[in-house]
């Protein structure tokens, strides 16, 4: 009798352990457990830790609440300015309502992936090539809004969407390279023209200053000679400015005029010629003296 009683207790204990093992469920910190009792949603999602369900009556499905990183396959499309491109992206999302993610959609991961692909193709068709290359932040926001609108009913929220890469045809790459080269060449020419304009203004001011002070031209010429001579060259080629020749010519003319005036004063102080003597043509003598002075 005692042995039968002990056997019954052991059998009951074993049955209890089996029941407890089949009814026990452990939910991790980043998970939530959705319980279905006889096919119906039962209560709220189970919290992390040790949970008990009724075997053969309840069924628990665990939902991960971590942020999921999902790459979007490259989508080929035509932009609004008729350029064929291939664009790929990445979507960051997480489940905020475990019950809705299990009940409202069959596979929320697959649904988010398909929605991201269709939204990416739609964004490509609505955008221009320059926007895809330089204004990605605005496109990312628009893409996030397009995916997040239907995902709210699935218990999923879109954390972030990023366009990773934009692949262009080789012909378009060459065209863009030529455009960039032409733009840089244009800027180089504008800078060079501006430099020439500023240099011409400075040269004009320097020329005006030298015209007011002719001796400044001689000093500048001497500075040039010193700069060239410092190189220890055996041959020195020295250009003579036209202004310097004009300065020397004016000096000779002034000297000749002074000498001619002095001779005229000397001729005027001589006594008048006696009657019967041939008068001297003072004008011709002055011209001859001026010619000799210029030749000297």
Short mmCIF file of C-alpha atoms in Angstrom, two decimals:
data_model
loop_
_atom_site.label_atom_id
_atom_site.label_comp_id
_atom_site.label_asym_id
_atom_site.label_seq_id
_atom_site.Cartn_x
_atom_site.Cartn_y
_atom_site.Cartn_z
CA UNK A 1 0.00 0.00 0.00
CA UNK A 2 2.75 2.33 0.94
CA UNK A 3 4.66 1.46 -2.20
CA UNK A 4 1.60 2.18 -4.34
CA UNK A 5 1.16 5.52 -2.59
CA UNK A 6 4.78 6.41 -3.15
CA UNK A 7 4.51 5.41 -6.79
CA UNK A 8 1.40 7.58 -7.21
CA UNK A 9 3.16 10.57 -5.66
CA UNK A 10 6.17 10.09 -7.88
CA UNK A 11 3.96 9.79 -10.94
CA UNK A 12 2.06 12.95 -9.97
CA UNK A 13 5.31 14.79 -9.43
CA UNK A 14 6.63 13.69 -12.79
CA UNK A 15 3.39 14.73 -14.46
CA UNK A 16 3.62 18.11 -12.74
CA UNK A 17 7.19 18.58 -13.93
CA UNK A 18 6.19 17.69 -17.47
CA UNK A 19 3.25 20.09 -17.31
CA UNK A 20 5.44 22.84 -15.90
CA UNK A 21 8.07 22.27 -18.58
CA UNK A 22 5.49 22.44 -21.34
CA UNK A 23 3.76 25.48 -19.82
CA UNK A 24 6.84 27.53 -18.95
CA UNK A 25 7.98 30.22 -21.32
CA UNK A 26 10.93 32.59 -20.97
CA UNK A 27 10.68 35.97 -22.70
CA UNK A 28 13.92 37.86 -23.19
CA UNK A 29 14.42 41.53 -22.38
CA UNK A 30 14.17 42.69 -26.00
CA UNK A 31 11.13 40.51 -26.76
CA UNK A 32 7.41 40.51 -26.05
CA UNK A 33 5.16 37.42 -26.02
CA UNK A 34 1.81 37.49 -27.81
CA UNK A 35 -0.49 34.75 -26.45
CA UNK A 36 -3.30 33.17 -28.46
CA UNK A 37 -5.85 31.14 -26.48
CA UNK A 38 -7.83 28.83 -28.70
CA UNK A 39 -6.91 31.01 -31.66
CA UNK A 40 -7.89 34.33 -30.08
CA UNK A 41 -5.64 37.05 -28.82
CA UNK A 42 -5.49 36.76 -25.06
CA UNK A 43 -4.65 39.76 -22.96
CA UNK A 44 -1.70 42.02 -23.39
CA UNK A 45 1.73 41.03 -24.59
CA UNK A 46 3.71 39.16 -21.97
CA UNK A 47 6.55 41.04 -20.33
CA UNK A 48 10.16 39.81 -20.22
CA UNK A 49 10.89 37.05 -17.73
CA UNK A 50 9.27 33.74 -16.74
CA UNK A 51 5.71 33.23 -18.01
CA UNK A 52 3.22 30.35 -17.71
CA UNK A 53 0.71 29.36 -20.40
CA UNK A 54 -1.78 26.54 -20.64
CA UNK A 55 -0.35 23.75 -22.77
CA UNK A 56 -2.42 22.65 -25.75
CA UNK A 57 -4.68 25.67 -25.18
CA UNK A 58 -2.41 28.68 -25.38
CA UNK A 59 0.19 29.41 -28.01
CA UNK A 60 2.80 32.12 -27.54
CA UNK A 61 4.56 33.96 -30.36
CA UNK A 62 7.59 36.05 -29.49
CA UNK A 63 8.17 39.36 -31.24
CA UNK A 64 11.56 41.08 -31.36
CA UNK A 65 11.48 44.78 -30.44
CA UNK A 66 15.03 45.59 -31.49
CA UNK A 67 15.75 47.99 -34.33
CA UNK A 68 16.00 46.01 -37.56
CA UNK A 69 18.44 47.07 -40.29
CA UNK A 70 17.03 46.04 -43.65
CA UNK A 71 18.88 46.72 -46.92
CA UNK A 72 16.66 47.64 -49.84
CA UNK A 73 17.77 46.01 -53.11
CA UNK A 74 18.93 48.35 -55.85
CA UNK A 75 16.00 49.68 -57.85
CA UNK A 76 16.39 50.84 -61.43
CA UNK A 77 14.26 53.74 -62.62
CA UNK A 78 14.11 56.86 -64.76
CA UNK A 79 14.32 60.23 -63.09
CA UNK A 80 12.12 63.19 -63.93
CA UNK A 81 14.83 64.55 -66.25
CA UNK A 82 14.98 61.21 -68.17
CA UNK A 83 18.18 59.72 -66.71
CA UNK A 84 18.36 55.99 -65.97
CA UNK A 85 19.77 55.29 -62.51
CA UNK A 86 20.06 52.47 -59.99
CA UNK A 87 19.48 53.42 -56.36
CA UNK A 88 19.75 51.29 -53.25
CA UNK A 89 18.89 52.22 -49.67
CA UNK A 90 18.70 50.93 -46.12
CA UNK A 91 15.71 51.04 -43.74
CA UNK A 92 15.86 51.11 -39.93
CA UNK A 93 12.60 50.12 -38.23
CA UNK A 94 11.28 48.49 -35.05
CA UNK A 95 8.07 46.98 -33.71
CA UNK A 96 6.15 49.16 -31.25
CA UNK A 97 2.91 47.12 -31.08
CA UNK A 98 3.64 43.36 -30.95
CA UNK A 99 -0.02 42.37 -31.20
CA UNK A 100 -0.61 44.43 -34.34
CA UNK A 101 2.63 43.16 -35.91
CA UNK A 102 1.38 39.58 -35.47
CA UNK A 103 -2.34 40.01 -36.15
CA UNK A 104 -2.57 42.76 -38.79
CA UNK A 105 0.10 41.53 -41.20
CA UNK A 106 1.31 38.06 -42.13
CA UNK A 107 5.04 38.94 -42.22
CA UNK A 108 5.86 42.48 -41.21
CA UNK A 109 9.50 42.19 -42.36
CA UNK A 110 8.50 41.17 -45.87
CA UNK A 111 5.80 43.87 -45.95
CA UNK A 112 8.25 46.60 -44.94
CA UNK A 113 10.76 45.37 -47.54
CA UNK A 114 8.23 45.47 -50.38
CA UNK A 115 6.91 48.86 -49.31
CA UNK A 116 10.47 50.25 -49.20
CA UNK A 117 11.18 49.01 -52.73
CA UNK A 118 8.02 50.49 -54.22
CA UNK A 119 8.53 53.79 -52.37
CA UNK A 120 12.13 53.98 -53.59
CA UNK A 121 11.04 53.54 -57.20
CA UNK A 122 8.39 56.21 -56.72
CA UNK A 123 10.96 58.62 -55.28
CA UNK A 124 13.28 58.01 -58.25
CA UNK A 125 10.50 58.87 -60.73
CA UNK A 126 9.58 62.09 -58.88
CA UNK A 127 13.11 63.41 -58.43
CA UNK A 128 15.75 64.85 -60.71
CA UNK A 129 19.31 63.61 -60.97
CA UNK A 130 20.76 66.61 -59.16
CA UNK A 131 18.42 65.98 -56.21
CA UNK A 132 19.49 62.34 -55.99
CA UNK A 133 23.14 63.37 -55.92
CA UNK A 134 23.13 66.48 -53.73
CA UNK A 135 19.78 66.74 -51.90
CA UNK A 136 19.55 63.31 -50.32
CA UNK A 137 18.44 64.52 -46.91
CA UNK A 138 15.13 65.78 -48.29
CA UNK A 139 14.63 62.58 -50.29
CA UNK A 140 15.34 60.47 -47.20
CA UNK A 141 12.64 62.32 -45.28
CA UNK A 142 10.14 61.85 -48.10
CA UNK A 143 11.00 58.16 -48.40
CA UNK A 144 10.64 57.68 -44.65
CA UNK A 145 7.20 59.30 -44.70
CA UNK A 146 6.03 57.11 -47.59
CA UNK A 147 7.07 53.90 -45.81
CA UNK A 148 5.92 54.93 -42.34
CA UNK A 149 2.34 55.78 -43.34
CA UNK A 150 1.16 52.18 -44.00
CA UNK A 151 3.58 50.66 -41.47
CA UNK A 152 1.77 52.31 -38.56
CA UNK A 153 -1.16 49.88 -39.01
CA UNK A 154 1.29 46.97 -38.84
CA UNK A 155 2.58 48.03 -35.42
CA UNK A 156 5.89 49.08 -36.97
CA UNK A 157 7.56 52.49 -36.90
CA UNK A 158 10.26 53.59 -39.31
CA UNK A 159 13.24 54.95 -37.43
CA UNK A 160 15.31 56.14 -40.40
CA UNK A 161 15.78 55.67 -44.16
CA UNK A 162 19.04 56.36 -45.97
CA UNK A 163 19.85 56.29 -49.69
CA UNK A 164 23.22 54.52 -49.92
CA UNK A 165 24.37 54.69 -53.51
CA UNK A 166 23.29 56.07 -56.87
CA UNK A 167 24.70 54.23 -59.89
CA UNK A 168 24.88 56.17 -63.16
CA UNK A 169 25.54 55.00 -66.72
CA UNK A 170 29.08 55.46 -68.03
CA UNK A 171 27.94 57.99 -70.64
CA UNK A 172 26.35 60.13 -67.94
CA UNK A 173 29.50 59.93 -65.82
CA UNK A 174 31.58 61.18 -68.75
CA UNK A 175 29.11 63.98 -69.41
CA UNK A 176 29.20 65.07 -65.78
CA UNK A 177 33.00 64.97 -65.82
CA UNK A 178 33.07 67.20 -68.90
CA UNK A 179 30.58 69.56 -67.27
CA UNK A 180 32.68 69.81 -64.11
CA UNK A 181 35.82 70.38 -66.17
CA UNK A 182 34.15 73.11 -68.22
CA UNK A 183 32.87 74.80 -65.05
CA UNK A 184 36.34 74.79 -63.49
CA UNK A 185 37.85 76.14 -66.69
CA UNK A 186 35.25 78.91 -66.75
CA UNK A 187 36.07 79.88 -63.18
CA UNK A 188 39.78 79.82 -63.99
CA UNK A 189 39.24 82.18 -66.92
CA UNK A 190 37.11 84.52 -64.81
CA UNK A 191 39.78 84.62 -62.11
CA UNK A 192 42.49 85.23 -64.71
CA UNK A 193 40.48 88.03 -66.33
CA UNK A 194 39.86 89.63 -62.94
CA UNK A 195 43.58 89.46 -62.20
CA UNK A 196 44.38 91.09 -65.53
CA UNK A 197 41.85 93.83 -64.81
CA UNK A 198 43.34 94.56 -61.40
CA UNK A 199 46.86 94.50 -62.84
CA UNK A 200 45.86 96.90 -65.61
CA UNK A 201 44.47 99.34 -63.03
CA UNK A 202 47.70 99.24 -61.07
CA UNK A 203 49.77 99.65 -64.23
CA UNK A 204 47.62 102.60 -65.26
CA UNK A 205 48.23 104.27 -61.91
CA UNK A 206 51.96 103.56 -62.18
CA UNK A 207 52.09 104.97 -65.72
CA UNK A 208 50.30 108.11 -64.60
CA UNK A 209 52.71 108.51 -61.69
CA UNK A 210 55.71 108.09 -64.01
CA UNK A 211 54.23 110.57 -66.47
CA UNK A 212 54.00 113.15 -63.69
CA UNK A 213 57.55 112.37 -62.52
CA UNK A 214 59.76 111.38 -65.51
CA UNK A 215 62.74 110.60 -63.30
CA UNK A 216 60.77 107.70 -61.77
CA UNK A 217 61.09 105.90 -65.10
CA UNK A 218 64.88 106.11 -64.91
CA UNK A 219 64.87 104.77 -61.35
CA UNK A 220 62.64 101.88 -62.38
CA UNK A 221 64.99 101.12 -65.28
CA UNK A 222 67.97 101.07 -62.92
CA UNK A 223 66.13 98.71 -60.58
CA UNK A 224 65.43 96.39 -63.49
CA UNK A 225 69.10 96.44 -64.48
CA UNK A 226 70.13 95.60 -60.90
CA UNK A 227 67.65 92.74 -60.73
CA UNK A 228 68.90 91.27 -64.00
CA UNK A 229 72.55 91.78 -63.09
CA UNK A 230 72.07 89.88 -59.81
CA UNK A 231 71.59 86.68 -61.83
CA UNK A 232 75.27 86.84 -62.99
CA UNK A 233 74.43 86.52 -66.65
CA UNK A 234 77.12 87.04 -69.26
CA UNK A 235 74.73 88.75 -71.66
CA UNK A 236 72.47 91.61 -70.65
CA UNK A 237 69.61 92.60 -72.93
CA UNK A 238 68.30 96.00 -71.87
CA UNK A 239 65.17 97.38 -73.53
CA UNK A 240 65.05 101.16 -73.75
CA UNK A 241 61.59 102.54 -73.13
CA UNK A 242 60.16 105.03 -75.57
CA UNK A 243 59.37 107.41 -72.73
CA UNK A 244 63.05 107.50 -71.82
CA UNK A 245 63.97 108.44 -75.40
CA UNK A 246 61.35 111.19 -75.36
CA UNK A 247 62.72 112.45 -72.05
CA UNK A 248 66.26 112.62 -73.49
CA UNK A 249 64.95 114.27 -76.64
CA UNK A 250 63.19 116.96 -74.63
CA UNK A 251 66.42 117.54 -72.68
CA UNK A 252 68.44 118.03 -75.86
CA UNK A 253 65.84 120.38 -77.27
CA UNK A 254 65.81 122.49 -74.12
CA UNK A 255 69.62 122.64 -74.11
CA UNK A 256 69.70 123.64 -77.78
CA UNK A 257 67.13 126.35 -77.24
CA UNK A 258 69.08 127.75 -74.31
CA UNK A 259 72.31 127.79 -76.32
CA UNK A 260 70.56 129.45 -79.27
CA UNK A 261 69.07 132.11 -77.02
CA UNK A 262 72.49 132.78 -75.52
CA UNK A 263 74.04 133.20 -78.96
CA UNK A 264 71.24 135.58 -79.96
CA UNK A 265 72.00 137.73 -76.95
CA UNK A 266 75.67 137.75 -77.87
CA UNK A 267 74.90 138.73 -81.47
CA UNK A 268 72.64 141.51 -80.27
CA UNK A 269 75.42 143.01 -78.15
CA UNK A 270 77.88 143.31 -81.12
CA UNK A 271 78.28 146.72 -82.86
CA UNK A 272 76.32 147.39 -85.99
CA UNK A 273 78.18 146.67 -89.24
CA UNK A 274 79.89 149.54 -90.97
CA UNK A 275 78.41 150.91 -94.13
CA UNK A 276 79.32 148.84 -97.10
CA UNK A 277 79.76 145.59 -95.10
CA UNK A 278 77.55 142.56 -95.78
CA UNK A 279 74.99 142.07 -92.99
CA UNK A 280 75.00 138.66 -91.24
CA UNK A 281 71.82 136.58 -91.27
CA UNK A 282 71.36 135.90 -87.56
CA UNK A 283 68.41 133.53 -88.16
CA UNK A 284 70.48 131.15 -90.28
CA UNK A 285 73.29 131.20 -87.73
CA UNK A 286 70.85 130.28 -84.93
CA UNK A 287 69.50 127.36 -86.93
CA UNK A 288 73.03 126.09 -87.62
CA UNK A 289 73.93 126.34 -83.94
CA UNK A 290 70.75 124.48 -82.94
CA UNK A 291 71.50 121.71 -85.43
CA UNK A 292 75.04 121.31 -84.11
CA UNK A 293 73.78 121.18 -80.53
CA UNK A 294 71.29 118.44 -81.39
CA UNK A 295 74.00 116.47 -83.19
CA UNK A 296 76.27 116.72 -80.17
#
